[in-house]
């Protein structure tokens, strides 16, 4: 389902629409973005396709460039830019005006037809070709936060870091035992040097990993899956 519907005016925003379409499809997948000139198949009734996909979307990006207000039919029933925006508005679909270029300002209410006056109250985003990498990332980030299905489809989402491998030290052991639970990697158990020639050291480790024993020890090291310590005095 195309959660993102790109609304734009020919002659004012089609280049930005194509750039946004490509970037958002690369991030979220082809099926999540709708742009009329790409998405409508040859022979399909475009009016039905447009209205149907507006209603199915989760957010409509209304691209507004410097000449967006110049169209004399803005606000009229035969203006498809207006139709798509009003269709989204009637179905409680989030509408985000995207201002194209650094100098494009939010439309003033005095310049809008009555049917679109509410558009001036919508928070905007901005896309400028001179900062396109930053702007495209920001727009994608905002959409991922607003639409859960887009967050799930986000190909740039980072995987959670794996827990660090365990590395433990028992310190000096005299006539005693220690158990190391796993699985672990790396050097897991160390026994410090012992000055006594009569001390006994035994280490049990479960899981995987390596062991290192330093010093003069008469105990042993067992690696396996048992956790019950041996009788005092080693094996």
PDB file of C-alpha atoms in Angstrom:
ATOM      1  CA  UNK A   1       0.000   0.000   0.000  1.00  0.00           C
ATOM      2  CA  UNK A   2       1.462   3.428  -0.904  1.00  0.00           C
ATOM      3  CA  UNK A   3       1.499   5.220   2.446  1.00  0.00           C
ATOM      4  CA  UNK A   4       3.166   8.263   0.838  1.00  0.00           C
ATOM      5  CA  UNK A   5       1.241  10.167  -1.862  1.00  0.00           C
ATOM      6  CA  UNK A   6       3.310  12.798  -3.693  1.00  0.00           C
ATOM      7  CA  UNK A   7       1.138  15.710  -4.790  1.00  0.00           C
ATOM      8  CA  UNK A   8       2.762  18.166  -7.207  1.00  0.00           C
ATOM      9  CA  UNK A   9       2.007  20.584 -10.008  1.00  0.00           C
ATOM     10  CA  UNK A  10       3.418  20.109 -13.500  1.00  0.00           C
ATOM     11  CA  UNK A  11       5.669  23.042 -14.277  1.00  0.00           C
ATOM     12  CA  UNK A  12       6.308  23.805 -10.637  1.00  0.00           C
ATOM     13  CA  UNK A  13       7.392  20.690  -8.794  1.00  0.00           C
ATOM     14  CA  UNK A  14       7.736  17.656 -11.065  1.00  0.00           C
ATOM     15  CA  UNK A  15      11.545  17.522 -10.786  1.00  0.00           C
ATOM     16  CA  UNK A  16      11.441  17.672  -7.002  1.00  0.00           C
ATOM     17  CA  UNK A  17       8.634  15.097  -7.053  1.00  0.00           C
ATOM     18  CA  UNK A  18      10.771  12.680  -9.066  1.00  0.00           C
ATOM     19  CA  UNK A  19      13.735  13.193  -6.731  1.00  0.00           C
ATOM     20  CA  UNK A  20      11.604  12.613  -3.633  1.00  0.00           C
ATOM     21  CA  UNK A  21       9.970   9.597  -5.247  1.00  0.00           C
ATOM     22  CA  UNK A  22      13.331   7.969  -5.994  1.00  0.00           C
ATOM     23  CA  UNK A  23      14.802   8.724  -2.572  1.00  0.00           C
ATOM     24  CA  UNK A  24      11.768   7.563  -0.600  1.00  0.00           C
ATOM     25  CA  UNK A  25      11.389   4.378  -2.647  1.00  0.00           C
ATOM     26  CA  UNK A  26      15.067   3.618  -2.110  1.00  0.00           C
ATOM     27  CA  UNK A  27      14.540   3.990   1.639  1.00  0.00           C
ATOM     28  CA  UNK A  28      11.098   2.417   2.151  1.00  0.00           C
ATOM     29  CA  UNK A  29      10.488   0.307  -0.959  1.00  0.00           C
ATOM     30  CA  UNK A  30       8.590   0.808  -4.221  1.00  0.00           C
ATOM     31  CA  UNK A  31       5.211  -0.196  -2.850  1.00  0.00           C
ATOM     32  CA  UNK A  32       5.164   2.543  -0.210  1.00  0.00           C
ATOM     33  CA  UNK A  33       5.320   5.607  -2.487  1.00  0.00           C
ATOM     34  CA  UNK A  34       2.824   6.885  -5.083  1.00  0.00           C
ATOM     35  CA  UNK A  35       3.629   9.413  -7.814  1.00  0.00           C
ATOM     36  CA  UNK A  36       1.091   9.678 -10.609  1.00  0.00           C
ATOM     37  CA  UNK A  37       3.412   9.864 -13.617  1.00  0.00           C
ATOM     38  CA  UNK A  38       5.175   6.685 -12.493  1.00  0.00           C
ATOM     39  CA  UNK A  39       2.474   4.797 -10.642  1.00  0.00           C
ATOM     40  CA  UNK A  40      -0.487   4.938 -13.041  1.00  0.00           C
ATOM     41  CA  UNK A  41      -0.259   2.072 -15.516  1.00  0.00           C
ATOM     42  CA  UNK A  42      -0.953   2.718 -19.228  1.00  0.00           C
ATOM     43  CA  UNK A  43      -4.663   2.353 -19.962  1.00  0.00           C
ATOM     44  CA  UNK A  44      -5.799   2.868 -16.353  1.00  0.00           C
ATOM     45  CA  UNK A  45      -8.388   5.540 -15.611  1.00  0.00           C
ATOM     46  CA  UNK A  46      -6.183   8.175 -13.994  1.00  0.00           C
ATOM     47  CA  UNK A  47      -8.989   9.921 -12.098  1.00  0.00           C
ATOM     48  CA  UNK A  48     -10.073   6.735 -10.308  1.00  0.00           C
ATOM     49  CA  UNK A  49      -6.438   5.748  -9.667  1.00  0.00           C
ATOM     50  CA  UNK A  50      -5.553   9.124  -8.167  1.00  0.00           C
ATOM     51  CA  UNK A  51      -8.559   9.337  -5.861  1.00  0.00           C
ATOM     52  CA  UNK A  52      -8.265   5.718  -4.759  1.00  0.00           C
ATOM     53  CA  UNK A  53      -4.584   6.056  -3.849  1.00  0.00           C
ATOM     54  CA  UNK A  54      -5.073   9.324  -2.007  1.00  0.00           C
ATOM     55  CA  UNK A  55      -7.632   7.567   0.193  1.00  0.00           C
ATOM     56  CA  UNK A  56      -5.309   4.639   0.820  1.00  0.00           C
ATOM     57  CA  UNK A  57      -2.332   6.777   1.799  1.00  0.00           C
ATOM     58  CA  UNK A  58      -1.204   7.743   5.287  1.00  0.00           C
ATOM     59  CA  UNK A  59       0.412  11.049   4.368  1.00  0.00           C
ATOM     60  CA  UNK A  60       0.203  13.400   1.395  1.00  0.00           C
ATOM     61  CA  UNK A  61       3.241  15.501   0.537  1.00  0.00           C
ATOM     62  CA  UNK A  62       1.995  18.697  -1.116  1.00  0.00           C
ATOM     63  CA  UNK A  63       4.984  20.059  -3.045  1.00  0.00           C
ATOM     64  CA  UNK A  64       4.876  23.856  -3.281  1.00  0.00           C
ATOM     65  CA  UNK A  65       7.301  25.783  -5.478  1.00  0.00           C
ATOM     66  CA  UNK A  66       7.626  29.401  -6.493  1.00  0.00           C
ATOM     67  CA  UNK A  67       4.918  29.096  -9.157  1.00  0.00           C
ATOM     68  CA  UNK A  68       2.452  26.936  -7.251  1.00  0.00           C
ATOM     69  CA  UNK A  69       0.116  29.879  -6.665  1.00  0.00           C
ATOM     70  CA  UNK A  70       0.284  31.087 -10.287  1.00  0.00           C
ATOM     71  CA  UNK A  71      -2.164  28.493 -11.577  1.00  0.00           C
ATOM     72  CA  UNK A  72      -5.479  30.313 -12.076  1.00  0.00           C
ATOM     73  CA  UNK A  73      -7.454  27.132 -11.461  1.00  0.00           C
ATOM     74  CA  UNK A  74      -6.064  26.646  -7.939  1.00  0.00           C
ATOM     75  CA  UNK A  75      -9.046  25.854  -5.729  1.00  0.00           C
ATOM     76  CA  UNK A  76     -11.282  24.916  -8.677  1.00  0.00           C
ATOM     77  CA  UNK A  77     -12.948  21.540  -9.118  1.00  0.00           C
ATOM     78  CA  UNK A  78     -10.994  20.819 -12.302  1.00  0.00           C
ATOM     79  CA  UNK A  79      -7.576  21.396 -10.692  1.00  0.00           C
ATOM     80  CA  UNK A  80      -6.138  17.994  -9.766  1.00  0.00           C
ATOM     81  CA  UNK A  81      -3.626  19.390  -7.278  1.00  0.00           C
ATOM     82  CA  UNK A  82      -6.539  20.893  -5.357  1.00  0.00           C
ATOM     83  CA  UNK A  83      -8.650  17.726  -5.737  1.00  0.00           C
ATOM     84  CA  UNK A  84      -5.972  15.495  -4.263  1.00  0.00           C
ATOM     85  CA  UNK A  85      -5.320  17.803  -1.322  1.00  0.00           C
ATOM     86  CA  UNK A  86      -9.023  18.180  -0.519  1.00  0.00           C
ATOM     87  CA  UNK A  87      -9.597  14.435  -0.872  1.00  0.00           C
ATOM     88  CA  UNK A  88      -6.862  13.803   1.701  1.00  0.00           C
ATOM     89  CA  UNK A  89      -8.299  16.512   3.954  1.00  0.00           C
ATOM     90  CA  UNK A  90     -11.796  14.970   3.838  1.00  0.00           C
ATOM     91  CA  UNK A  91     -10.404  11.558   4.820  1.00  0.00           C
ATOM     92  CA  UNK A  92      -8.283  12.861   7.720  1.00  0.00           C
ATOM     93  CA  UNK A  93      -5.030  12.015   5.986  1.00  0.00           C
ATOM     94  CA  UNK A  94      -1.995  13.936   7.188  1.00  0.00           C
ATOM     95  CA  UNK A  95      -1.033  16.666   4.721  1.00  0.00           C
ATOM     96  CA  UNK A  96       2.510  18.028   4.810  1.00  0.00           C
ATOM     97  CA  UNK A  97       3.371  21.015   2.601  1.00  0.00           C
ATOM     98  CA  UNK A  98       6.919  20.646   1.261  1.00  0.00           C
ATOM     99  CA  UNK A  99       8.423  23.992   0.250  1.00  0.00           C
ATOM    100  CA  UNK A 100      10.718  23.642  -2.757  1.00  0.00           C
ATOM    101  CA  UNK A 101      13.862  25.774  -2.726  1.00  0.00           C
ATOM    102  CA  UNK A 102      15.332  28.117  -0.163  1.00  0.00           C
ATOM    103  CA  UNK A 103      13.221  31.142  -1.105  1.00  0.00           C
ATOM    104  CA  UNK A 104       9.785  29.554  -1.266  1.00  0.00           C
ATOM    105  CA  UNK A 105       7.579  30.845   1.519  1.00  0.00           C
ATOM    106  CA  UNK A 106       4.524  29.304   3.095  1.00  0.00           C
ATOM    107  CA  UNK A 107       1.445  30.481   1.131  1.00  0.00           C
ATOM    108  CA  UNK A 108      -0.361  33.339   2.842  1.00  0.00           C
ATOM    109  CA  UNK A 109      -4.077  33.087   3.486  1.00  0.00           C
ATOM    110  CA  UNK A 110      -4.713  36.144   1.329  1.00  0.00           C
ATOM    111  CA  UNK A 111      -3.306  34.208  -1.651  1.00  0.00           C
ATOM    112  CA  UNK A 112      -5.291  31.004  -1.176  1.00  0.00           C
ATOM    113  CA  UNK A 113      -8.830  30.129  -2.179  1.00  0.00           C
ATOM    114  CA  UNK A 114     -11.248  29.597   0.698  1.00  0.00           C
ATOM    115  CA  UNK A 115     -11.168  25.822   0.282  1.00  0.00           C
ATOM    116  CA  UNK A 116      -7.431  25.746   1.054  1.00  0.00           C
ATOM    117  CA  UNK A 117      -7.107  28.396   3.780  1.00  0.00           C
ATOM    118  CA  UNK A 118      -6.442  25.729   6.414  1.00  0.00           C
ATOM    119  CA  UNK A 119      -3.270  24.709   4.522  1.00  0.00           C
ATOM    120  CA  UNK A 120      -1.410  27.703   5.982  1.00  0.00           C
ATOM    121  CA  UNK A 121      -1.761  26.167   9.456  1.00  0.00           C
ATOM    122  CA  UNK A 122       0.026  22.932   8.518  1.00  0.00           C
ATOM    123  CA  UNK A 123       3.627  22.531   9.622  1.00  0.00           C
ATOM    124  CA  UNK A 124       5.927  22.427   6.598  1.00  0.00           C
ATOM    125  CA  UNK A 125       9.076  20.644   5.465  1.00  0.00           C
ATOM    126  CA  UNK A 126      11.587  21.985   2.946  1.00  0.00           C
ATOM    127  CA  UNK A 127      13.457  20.462   0.043  1.00  0.00           C
ATOM    128  CA  UNK A 128      16.256  22.324  -1.739  1.00  0.00           C
ATOM    129  CA  UNK A 129      18.479  20.750  -4.391  1.00  0.00           C
ATOM    130  CA  UNK A 130      21.567  22.430  -2.895  1.00  0.00           C
ATOM    131  CA  UNK A 131      21.055  20.570   0.378  1.00  0.00           C
ATOM    132  CA  UNK A 132      19.249  17.592  -1.088  1.00  0.00           C
ATOM    133  CA  UNK A 133      21.045  14.854   0.856  1.00  0.00           C
ATOM    134  CA  UNK A 134      20.289  16.486   4.198  1.00  0.00           C
ATOM    135  CA  UNK A 135      16.732  17.460   3.243  1.00  0.00           C
ATOM    136  CA  UNK A 136      15.826  14.051   1.825  1.00  0.00           C
ATOM    137  CA  UNK A 137      17.116  12.336   4.963  1.00  0.00           C
ATOM    138  CA  UNK A 138      15.159  14.729   7.181  1.00  0.00           C
ATOM    139  CA  UNK A 139      11.937  14.194   5.231  1.00  0.00           C
ATOM    140  CA  UNK A 140      12.418  10.418   5.373  1.00  0.00           C
ATOM    141  CA  UNK A 141      13.153  10.548   9.105  1.00  0.00           C
ATOM    142  CA  UNK A 142       9.969  12.519   9.753  1.00  0.00           C
ATOM    143  CA  UNK A 143       7.853  10.101   7.729  1.00  0.00           C
ATOM    144  CA  UNK A 144       9.343   7.099   9.545  1.00  0.00           C
ATOM    145  CA  UNK A 145       8.436   8.689  12.881  1.00  0.00           C
ATOM    146  CA  UNK A 146       4.872   9.505  11.796  1.00  0.00           C
ATOM    147  CA  UNK A 147       3.922   6.267  10.024  1.00  0.00           C
ATOM    148  CA  UNK A 148       4.670   2.962  11.836  1.00  0.00           C
ATOM    149  CA  UNK A 149       4.546   0.861   8.661  1.00  0.00           C
ATOM    150  CA  UNK A 150       7.209   3.077   7.137  1.00  0.00           C
ATOM    151  CA  UNK A 151       9.377   2.666  10.221  1.00  0.00           C
ATOM    152  CA  UNK A 152       9.076  -1.109   9.797  1.00  0.00           C
ATOM    153  CA  UNK A 153      10.049  -0.847   6.118  1.00  0.00           C
ATOM    154  CA  UNK A 154      12.905   1.603   6.688  1.00  0.00           C
ATOM    155  CA  UNK A 155      16.021   0.177   5.051  1.00  0.00           C
ATOM    156  CA  UNK A 156      18.286   2.653   6.817  1.00  0.00           C
ATOM    157  CA  UNK A 157      17.236   1.608  10.321  1.00  0.00           C
ATOM    158  CA  UNK A 158      20.205   0.345  12.330  1.00  0.00           C
ATOM    159  CA  UNK A 159      20.155  -3.073  13.946  1.00  0.00           C
ATOM    160  CA  UNK A 160      20.524  -3.158  17.741  1.00  0.00           C
ATOM    161  CA  UNK A 161      24.079  -3.819  18.813  1.00  0.00           C
ATOM    162  CA  UNK A 162      24.868  -7.331  19.973  1.00  0.00           C
ATOM    163  CA  UNK A 163      25.767  -7.628  23.669  1.00  0.00           C
ATOM    164  CA  UNK A 164      29.477  -7.502  24.369  1.00  0.00           C
ATOM    165  CA  UNK A 165      31.241 -10.803  24.906  1.00  0.00           C
ATOM    166  CA  UNK A 166      31.698 -11.755  28.546  1.00  0.00           C
ATOM    167  CA  UNK A 167      35.154 -11.468  30.017  1.00  0.00           C
ATOM    168  CA  UNK A 168      35.495 -12.286  33.688  1.00  0.00           C
ATOM    169  CA  UNK A 169      38.375 -12.696  36.127  1.00  0.00           C
ATOM    170  CA  UNK A 170      38.147 -14.757  39.292  1.00  0.00           C
ATOM    171  CA  UNK A 171      41.203 -13.305  40.960  1.00  0.00           C
ATOM    172  CA  UNK A 172      43.344 -15.566  43.164  1.00  0.00           C
ATOM    173  CA  UNK A 173      41.792 -18.871  44.191  1.00  0.00           C
ATOM    174  CA  UNK A 174      43.141 -21.024  47.005  1.00  0.00           C
ATOM    175  CA  UNK A 175      41.526 -24.432  47.694  1.00  0.00           C
ATOM    176  CA  UNK A 176      38.394 -23.146  45.974  1.00  0.00           C
ATOM    177  CA  UNK A 177      36.302 -23.475  42.829  1.00  0.00           C
ATOM    178  CA  UNK A 178      34.706 -21.120  40.330  1.00  0.00           C
ATOM    179  CA  UNK A 179      31.989 -21.573  37.739  1.00  0.00           C
ATOM    180  CA  UNK A 180      31.853 -19.536  34.490  1.00  0.00           C
ATOM    181  CA  UNK A 181      28.495 -19.497  32.736  1.00  0.00           C
ATOM    182  CA  UNK A 182      28.310 -19.079  28.959  1.00  0.00           C
ATOM    183  CA  UNK A 183      28.123 -18.832  26.125  1.00  0.00           C
ATOM    184  CA  UNK A 184      31.056 -16.467  26.077  1.00  0.00           C
ATOM    185  CA  UNK A 185      33.915 -15.589  23.756  1.00  0.00           C
ATOM    186  CA  UNK A 186      37.430 -14.453  24.359  1.00  0.00           C
ATOM    187  CA  UNK A 187      39.532 -15.085  27.451  1.00  0.00           C
ATOM    188  CA  UNK A 188      36.979 -15.789  30.151  1.00  0.00           C
ATOM    189  CA  UNK A 189      38.632 -17.002  33.293  1.00  0.00           C
ATOM    190  CA  UNK A 190      41.967 -16.069  34.802  1.00  0.00           C
ATOM    191  CA  UNK A 191      43.572 -17.363  37.952  1.00  0.00           C
ATOM    192  CA  UNK A 192      46.308 -15.182  39.391  1.00  0.00           C
ATOM    193  CA  UNK A 193      49.711 -16.550  40.323  1.00  0.00           C
ATOM    194  CA  UNK A 194      49.825 -18.390  43.608  1.00  0.00           C
ATOM    195  CA  UNK A 195      52.876 -18.464  45.783  1.00  0.00           C
ATOM    196  CA  UNK A 196      51.760 -21.604  47.633  1.00  0.00           C
ATOM    197  CA  UNK A 197      52.759 -24.917  46.061  1.00  0.00           C
ATOM    198  CA  UNK A 198      50.015 -26.697  47.998  1.00  0.00           C
ATOM    199  CA  UNK A 199      46.993 -24.757  46.775  1.00  0.00           C
ATOM    200  CA  UNK A 200      44.418 -26.448  44.587  1.00  0.00           C
ATOM    201  CA  UNK A 201      42.435 -24.590  41.914  1.00  0.00           C
ATOM    202  CA  UNK A 202      39.592 -25.903  39.829  1.00  0.00           C
ATOM    203  CA  UNK A 203      37.565 -23.870  37.314  1.00  0.00           C
ATOM    204  CA  UNK A 204      34.344 -25.036  35.697  1.00  0.00           C
ATOM    205  CA  UNK A 205      33.165 -23.248  32.547  1.00  0.00           C
ATOM    206  CA  UNK A 206      29.930 -23.792  30.688  1.00  0.00           C
ATOM    207  CA  UNK A 207      29.468 -22.493  27.169  1.00  0.00           C
ATOM    208  CA  UNK A 208      32.288 -21.658  24.769  1.00  0.00           C
ATOM    209  CA  UNK A 209      35.444 -19.644  25.059  1.00  0.00           C
ATOM    210  CA  UNK A 210      39.041 -19.978  26.116  1.00  0.00           C
ATOM    211  CA  UNK A 211      40.699 -20.281  29.519  1.00  0.00           C
ATOM    212  CA  UNK A 212      44.023 -19.147  30.824  1.00  0.00           C
ATOM    213  CA  UNK A 213      45.697 -20.162  34.037  1.00  0.00           C
ATOM    214  CA  UNK A 214      48.808 -18.411  35.317  1.00  0.00           C
ATOM    215  CA  UNK A 215      50.996 -19.268  38.254  1.00  0.00           C
ATOM    216  CA  UNK A 216      51.905 -22.509  40.008  1.00  0.00           C
ATOM    217  CA  UNK A 217      48.602 -24.390  40.204  1.00  0.00           C
ATOM    218  CA  UNK A 218      47.831 -28.011  40.953  1.00  0.00           C
ATOM    219  CA  UNK A 219      44.200 -27.803  40.086  1.00  0.00           C
ATOM    220  CA  UNK A 220      42.580 -28.306  36.743  1.00  0.00           C
ATOM    221  CA  UNK A 221      40.345 -26.648  34.246  1.00  0.00           C
ATOM    222  CA  UNK A 222      37.225 -28.285  32.974  1.00  0.00           C
ATOM    223  CA  UNK A 223      35.204 -26.924  30.054  1.00  0.00           C
ATOM    224  CA  UNK A 224      31.784 -28.416  29.563  1.00  0.00           C
ATOM    225  CA  UNK A 225      28.173 -27.992  30.576  1.00  0.00           C
ATOM    226  CA  UNK A 226      28.135 -29.079  34.200  1.00  0.00           C
ATOM    227  CA  UNK A 227      27.778 -26.418  36.855  1.00  0.00           C
ATOM    228  CA  UNK A 228      28.261 -28.494  40.001  1.00  0.00           C
ATOM    229  CA  UNK A 229      31.702 -27.807  41.476  1.00  0.00           C
ATOM    230  CA  UNK A 230      33.991 -30.773  42.084  1.00  0.00           C
ATOM    231  CA  UNK A 231      35.104 -31.905  45.479  1.00  0.00           C
ATOM    232  CA  UNK A 232      37.676 -29.610  47.049  1.00  0.00           C
ATOM    233  CA  UNK A 233      41.199 -30.454  46.071  1.00  0.00           C
ATOM    234  CA  UNK A 234      40.840 -30.703  42.285  1.00  0.00           C
ATOM    235  CA  UNK A 235      40.452 -33.761  40.140  1.00  0.00           C
TER     236      UNK A 235
END
